[in-house]
mmCIF file of C-alpha atoms in Angstrom:
data_model
loop_
_atom_site.group_PDB
_atom_site.id
_atom_site.type_symbol
_atom_site.label_atom_id
_atom_site.label_comp_id
_atom_site.label_asym_id
_atom_site.label_seq_id
_atom_site.Cartn_x
_atom_site.Cartn_y
_atom_site.Cartn_z
ATOM 1 C CA UNK F 200 -26.477 54.130 54.531
ATOM 2 C CA UNK F 201 -24.549 54.660 57.508
ATOM 3 C CA UNK F 202 -21.067 54.116 57.434
ATOM 4 C CA UNK F 203 -19.587 50.753 58.339
ATOM 5 C CA UNK F 204 -15.835 51.022 59.862
ATOM 6 C CA UNK F 205 -13.715 49.118 58.499
ATOM 7 C CA UNK F 206 -11.381 47.211 61.076
ATOM 8 C CA UNK F 207 -7.794 47.203 59.746
ATOM 9 C CA UNK F 208 -5.999 44.051 61.130
ATOM 10 C CA UNK F 209 -2.452 43.599 61.150
ATOM 11 C CA UNK F 210 -0.311 40.538 61.247
ATOM 12 C CA UNK F 211 1.814 39.825 64.616
ATOM 13 C CA UNK F 212 5.124 41.150 64.065
ATOM 14 C CA UNK F 213 7.261 38.529 62.301
ATOM 15 C CA UNK F 214 4.574 36.606 60.574
ATOM 16 C CA UNK F 215 5.737 38.357 57.081
ATOM 17 C CA UNK F 216 9.274 38.826 57.937
ATOM 18 C CA UNK F 217 11.492 36.758 55.246
ATOM 19 C CA UNK F 218 12.936 33.874 56.720
ATOM 20 C CA UNK F 219 17.060 33.800 57.126
ATOM 21 C CA UNK F 220 18.859 31.952 54.929
ATOM 22 C CA UNK F 221 22.847 31.362 54.581
ATOM 23 C CA UNK F 222 25.105 31.757 51.272
ATOM 24 C CA UNK F 223 23.841 30.798 48.253
ATOM 25 C CA UNK F 224 25.984 27.993 45.882
ATOM 26 C CA UNK F 225 26.778 31.275 43.475
ATOM 27 C CA UNK F 226 28.066 33.741 46.426
ATOM 28 C CA UNK F 227 30.097 30.995 47.724
ATOM 29 C CA UNK F 228 31.979 30.341 44.455
ATOM 30 C CA UNK F 229 32.327 34.280 43.917
ATOM 31 C CA UNK F 230 33.672 34.535 47.220
ATOM 32 C CA UNK F 231 36.227 31.783 46.671
ATOM 33 C CA UNK F 232 37.523 32.954 43.547
ATOM 34 C CA UNK F 233 37.889 36.686 44.619
ATOM 35 C CA UNK F 234 40.247 34.821 47.702
ATOM 36 C CA UNK F 235 42.108 32.942 45.724
ATOM 37 C CA UNK F 236 42.978 35.998 43.279
ATOM 38 C CA UNK F 237 44.096 37.932 46.257
ATOM 39 C CA UNK F 238 46.040 35.059 47.583
ATOM 40 C CA UNK F 239 47.694 34.804 44.214
ATOM 41 C CA UNK F 240 48.423 38.646 43.811
ATOM 42 C CA UNK F 241 50.007 38.537 47.433
ATOM 43 C CA UNK F 242 52.319 35.217 46.424
ATOM 44 C CA UNK F 243 53.617 36.924 43.113
ATOM 45 C CA UNK F 244 54.519 40.054 45.348
ATOM 46 C CA UNK F 245 56.062 38.186 48.014
ATOM 47 C CA UNK F 246 57.979 35.853 45.686
ATOM 48 C CA UNK F 247 59.062 38.827 43.623
ATOM 49 C CA UNK F 248 60.506 40.726 47.011
ATOM 50 C CA UNK F 249 62.093 37.455 47.804
ATOM 51 C CA UNK F 250 63.835 36.983 44.453
ATOM 52 C CA UNK F 251 65.223 40.788 44.579
ATOM 53 C CA UNK F 252 66.279 40.410 47.836
ATOM 54 C CA UNK F 253 68.288 37.248 46.983
ATOM 55 C CA UNK F 254 69.637 38.617 44.026
ATOM 56 C CA UNK F 255 71.077 41.594 46.534
ATOM 57 C CA UNK F 256 72.707 39.099 48.894
ATOM 58 C CA UNK F 257 74.211 37.091 46.021
ATOM 59 C CA UNK F 258 75.409 40.434 44.646
ATOM 60 C CA UNK F 259 76.756 41.560 48.283
ATOM 61 C CA UNK F 260 78.151 38.270 48.867
ATOM 62 C CA UNK F 261 80.168 37.121 45.511
ATOM 63 C CA UNK F 262 80.165 39.798 42.525
ATOM 64 C CA UNK F 263 80.578 42.659 44.519
ATOM 65 C CA UNK F 264 83.506 41.149 46.530
ATOM 66 C CA UNK F 265 84.768 39.700 43.051
ATOM 67 C CA UNK F 266 85.155 43.539 41.640
ATOM 68 C CA UNK F 267 86.626 44.654 44.612
ATOM 69 C CA UNK F 268 89.244 41.743 44.687
ATOM 70 C CA UNK F 269 90.267 42.585 41.249
ATOM 71 C CA UNK F 270 91.088 46.198 42.039
ATOM 72 C CA UNK F 271 92.538 45.358 45.201
ATOM 73 C CA UNK F 272 95.140 43.465 43.488
ATOM 74 C CA UNK F 273 95.450 46.214 40.487
ATOM 75 C CA UNK F 274 96.462 48.900 43.290
ATOM 76 C CA UNK F 275 98.835 46.407 44.570
ATOM 77 C CA UNK F 276 100.567 45.541 41.163
ATOM 78 C CA UNK F 277 100.950 49.480 40.637
ATOM 79 C CA UNK F 278 102.547 49.681 44.019
ATOM 80 C CA UNK F 279 104.874 46.668 43.306
ATOM 81 C CA UNK F 280 108.886 47.495 43.681
ATOM 82 C CA UNK F 281 112.044 45.698 43.946
ATOM 83 C CA UNK F 282 113.713 47.113 46.433
ATOM 84 C CA UNK F 283 117.673 46.289 47.125
ATOM 85 C CA UNK F 284 117.746 46.227 50.857
ATOM 86 C CA UNK F 285 115.912 42.761 51.000
ATOM 87 C CA UNK F 286 117.604 39.675 50.990
ATOM 88 C CA UNK F 287 114.996 38.066 48.907
ATOM 89 C CA UNK F 288 113.538 40.233 46.492
ATOM 90 C CA UNK F 289 111.686 38.533 43.967
ATOM 91 C CA UNK F 290 108.745 38.689 41.788
ATOM 92 C CA UNK F 291 106.873 35.047 41.356
ATOM 93 C CA UNK F 292 103.488 34.229 39.619
ATOM 94 C CA UNK F 293 102.520 30.643 39.027
ATOM 95 C CA UNK F 294 99.677 28.629 37.894
ATOM 96 C CA UNK F 295 98.541 25.290 39.008
ATOM 97 C CA UNK F 296 95.737 23.196 38.974
ATOM 98 C CA UNK F 297 93.682 22.776 42.321
ATOM 99 C CA UNK F 298 91.991 19.829 43.107
ATOM 100 C CA UNK F 299 88.340 19.733 41.425
ATOM 101 C CA UNK F 300 88.817 22.360 38.997
ATOM 102 C CA UNK F 301 89.125 22.294 35.468
ATOM 103 C CA UNK F 302 91.763 25.266 34.429
ATOM 104 C CA UNK F 303 94.915 26.115 36.349
ATOM 105 C CA UNK F 304 94.722 29.138 38.879
ATOM 106 C CA UNK F 305 97.037 31.589 39.211
ATOM 107 C CA UNK F 306 99.146 32.697 42.557
ATOM 108 C CA UNK F 307 101.512 35.472 42.858
ATOM 109 C CA UNK F 308 104.028 36.850 45.331
ATOM 110 C CA UNK F 309 105.667 40.179 45.356
ATOM 111 C CA UNK F 310 106.909 43.399 47.405
ATOM 112 C CA UNK F 311 104.838 46.563 47.216
ATOM 113 C CA UNK F 312 104.964 50.025 49.265
ATOM 114 C CA UNK F 313 101.679 50.321 50.682
ATOM 115 C CA UNK F 314 100.572 53.507 51.555
ATOM 116 C CA UNK F 315 101.650 55.180 54.930
ATOM 117 C CA UNK F 316 99.245 54.565 58.070
ATOM 118 C CA UNK F 317 96.594 57.169 58.796
ATOM 119 C CA UNK F 318 98.303 60.441 60.060
ATOM 120 C CA UNK F 319 101.984 59.724 58.699
ATOM 121 C CA UNK F 320 103.617 61.551 56.098
ATOM 122 C CA UNK F 321 103.897 60.211 52.481
ATOM 123 C CA UNK F 322 107.985 59.238 53.097
ATOM 124 C CA UNK F 323 106.646 56.994 55.517
ATOM 125 C CA UNK F 324 105.023 54.388 53.216
ATOM 126 C CA UNK F 325 105.597 50.633 54.282
ATOM 127 C CA UNK F 326 107.032 47.897 52.506
ATOM 128 C CA UNK F 327 105.319 44.439 52.377
ATOM 129 C CA UNK F 328 105.527 41.364 50.853
ATOM 130 C CA UNK F 329 101.888 40.470 49.216
ATOM 131 C CA UNK F 330 100.682 36.934 48.528
ATOM 132 C CA UNK F 331 97.822 36.127 46.334
ATOM 133 C CA UNK F 332 96.366 32.837 46.072
ATOM 134 C CA UNK F 333 93.522 30.477 45.834
ATOM 135 C CA UNK F 334 92.536 28.468 49.159
ATOM 136 C CA UNK F 335 89.560 25.617 49.208
ATOM 137 C CA UNK F 336 90.221 25.297 53.051
ATOM 138 C CA UNK F 337 88.091 28.342 53.605
ATOM 139 C CA UNK F 338 84.323 27.783 55.294
ATOM 140 C CA UNK F 339 82.040 26.735 52.406
ATOM 141 C CA UNK F 340 84.364 24.655 50.718
ATOM 142 C CA UNK F 341 84.328 27.013 47.720
ATOM 143 C CA UNK F 342 87.591 28.699 46.657
ATOM 144 C CA UNK F 343 88.222 31.735 48.333
ATOM 145 C CA UNK F 344 90.913 34.331 47.187
ATOM 146 C CA UNK F 345 93.663 35.131 50.034
ATOM 147 C CA UNK F 346 95.566 38.120 50.033
ATOM 148 C CA UNK F 347 98.366 38.149 52.561
ATOM 149 C CA UNK F 348 100.560 40.760 53.376
ATOM 150 C CA UNK F 349 103.703 40.752 55.631
ATOM 151 C CA UNK F 350 105.882 43.862 56.730
ATOM 152 C CA UNK F 351 109.212 44.841 56.249
ATOM 153 C CA UNK F 352 111.518 46.531 59.056
ATOM 154 C CA UNK F 353 114.998 46.758 58.152
ATOM 155 C CA UNK F 354 115.227 44.708 54.987
ATOM 156 C CA UNK F 355 113.712 41.866 57.044
ATOM 157 C CA UNK F 356 110.192 40.431 57.898
ATOM 158 C CA UNK F 357 108.034 41.778 61.094
ATOM 159 C CA UNK F 358 107.942 38.854 63.321
ATOM 160 C CA UNK F 359 104.314 39.284 63.329
ATOM 161 C CA UNK F 360 101.862 36.836 61.307
ATOM 162 C CA UNK F 361 100.769 37.979 58.146
ATOM 163 C CA UNK F 362 97.807 39.867 57.884
ATOM 164 C CA UNK F 363 95.479 37.614 56.187
ATOM 165 C CA UNK F 364 92.394 38.392 53.856
ATOM 166 C CA UNK F 365 89.652 36.433 52.107
ATOM 167 C CA UNK F 366 88.812 39.106 49.332
ATOM 168 C CA UNK F 367 85.941 36.841 47.378
ATOM 169 C CA UNK F 368 84.598 33.286 47.717
ATOM 170 C CA UNK F 369 83.117 31.175 45.336
ATOM 171 C CA UNK F 370 85.580 31.768 42.229
ATOM 172 C CA UNK F 371 85.749 29.769 39.264
ATOM 173 C CA UNK F 372 88.855 31.441 38.003
ATOM 174 C CA UNK F 373 91.880 33.643 39.012
ATOM 175 C CA UNK F 374 94.459 34.220 36.244
ATOM 176 C CA UNK F 375 97.018 36.914 35.968
ATOM 177 C CA UNK F 376 99.625 37.505 33.081
ATOM 178 C CA UNK F 377 102.089 39.906 33.122
ATOM 179 C CA UNK F 378 104.276 41.336 30.319
ATOM 180 C CA UNK F 379 107.885 41.289 29.695
ATOM 181 C CA UNK F 380 108.410 41.562 26.028
ATOM 182 C CA UNK F 381 105.534 38.905 25.601
ATOM 183 C CA UNK F 382 102.570 37.945 27.680
ATOM 184 C CA UNK F 383 102.990 35.068 29.934
ATOM 185 C CA UNK F 384 101.531 33.011 32.617
ATOM 186 C CA UNK F 385 104.256 32.534 34.808
ATOM 187 C CA UNK F 386 107.194 34.713 35.880
ATOM 188 C CA UNK F 387 110.402 33.892 37.855
ATOM 189 C CA UNK F 388 112.085 37.181 38.643
ATOM 190 C CA UNK F 389 115.333 36.726 41.349
ATOM 191 C CA UNK F 390 117.443 39.185 40.004
ATOM 192 C CA UNK F 391 116.937 43.062 41.645
ATOM 193 C CA UNK F 392 115.705 44.936 38.466
ATOM 194 C CA UNK F 393 113.555 42.151 36.588
ATOM 195 C CA UNK F 394 110.030 42.942 36.994
ATOM 196 C CA UNK F 395 106.898 42.691 34.375
ATOM 197 C CA UNK F 396 105.991 46.383 32.861
ATOM 198 C CA UNK F 397 102.440 45.286 33.284
ATOM 199 C CA UNK F 398 100.041 42.559 34.349
ATOM 200 C CA UNK F 399 96.407 41.233 33.209
ATOM 201 C CA UNK F 400 94.201 40.387 36.096
ATOM 202 C CA UNK F 401 90.973 37.791 35.393
ATOM 203 C CA UNK F 402 88.624 36.474 37.644
ATOM 204 C CA UNK F 403 85.298 34.862 36.951
ATOM 205 C CA UNK F 404 82.640 34.297 39.735
ATOM 206 C CA UNK F 405 79.720 31.963 39.523
ATOM 207 C CA UNK F 406 76.220 33.072 40.716
ATOM 208 C CA UNK F 407 74.591 31.588 43.675
ATOM 209 C CA UNK F 408 71.372 31.569 41.675
ATOM 210 C CA UNK F 409 72.347 30.159 38.738
ATOM 211 C CA UNK F 410 72.251 33.343 36.839
ATOM 212 C CA UNK F 411 75.422 32.523 34.998
ATOM 213 C CA UNK F 412 78.988 33.621 35.948
ATOM 214 C CA UNK F 413 80.224 37.271 36.170
ATOM 215 C CA UNK F 414 83.883 38.030 34.730
ATOM 216 C CA UNK F 415 86.149 40.865 35.612
ATOM 217 C CA UNK F 416 89.241 41.756 34.262
ATOM 218 C CA UNK F 417 91.752 44.747 34.053
ATOM 219 C CA UNK F 418 95.244 45.579 32.615
ATOM 220 C CA UNK F 419 97.526 47.698 35.239
ATOM 221 C CA UNK F 420 100.941 49.102 34.618
ATOM 222 C CA UNK F 421 103.605 48.425 36.696
ATOM 223 C CA UNK F 422 105.724 51.615 37.029
ATOM 224 C CA UNK F 423 108.751 49.949 38.784
ATOM 225 C CA UNK F 424 108.998 47.500 35.955
ATOM 226 C CA UNK F 425 109.000 49.722 32.915
ATOM 227 C CA UNK F 426 112.535 50.521 31.809
ATOM 228 C CA UNK F 427 113.126 54.278 31.039
ATOM 229 C CA UNK F 428 115.541 54.787 28.499
ATOM 230 C CA UNK F 429 117.050 58.575 27.533
ATOM 231 C CA UNK F 430 116.413 60.155 24.003
ATOM 232 C CA UNK F 431 118.696 58.522 21.335
ATOM 233 C CA UNK F 432 119.316 55.168 23.015
#
């Protein structure tokens, strides 16, 4: 039998193509969940970085200056002297309760031999009257530890105003004790040769982030106040 050729017909292009469709509900839920997960991780990383930066700023702004203030006062006390050439020579330590404070804070005034200026020989050490006290009038309202130094020349104070430095802010407590046969919170030495033998320094500063207070303390000897007796006496 003769072969009959079969004609194959093909549908027009696009007639059998699958129609386009949008996202299904399950796909939308999965995509939303993944987006929320990514945003949650990013938010956690941002919060951790922000908290770290805030702690570093708090450390640089409050904690570190308080520790440096203890070291600075200890250095000044170690250099305390009782020069005979001055008209008013004294070592004065007092305690007073500032407005709004729960505990009394210390203030002190004494004379110290400061290191010579840069490039000057050691024998050109400078004599200055040093004051340490808390001042609640500094910007920010929190009590700040102030150091004032007034240079002396020829037995008299220099006419220039005292050099004023704000060493630390936001202090909760600033206390100094001195030893002269026993520890005392106050000292009033009007004689030329009466200086305490050592001192204790205590500073407490609160954290701006509420992480709890930090305390710094040290004890320093005052060589000019230590009586050296010859052997056998």
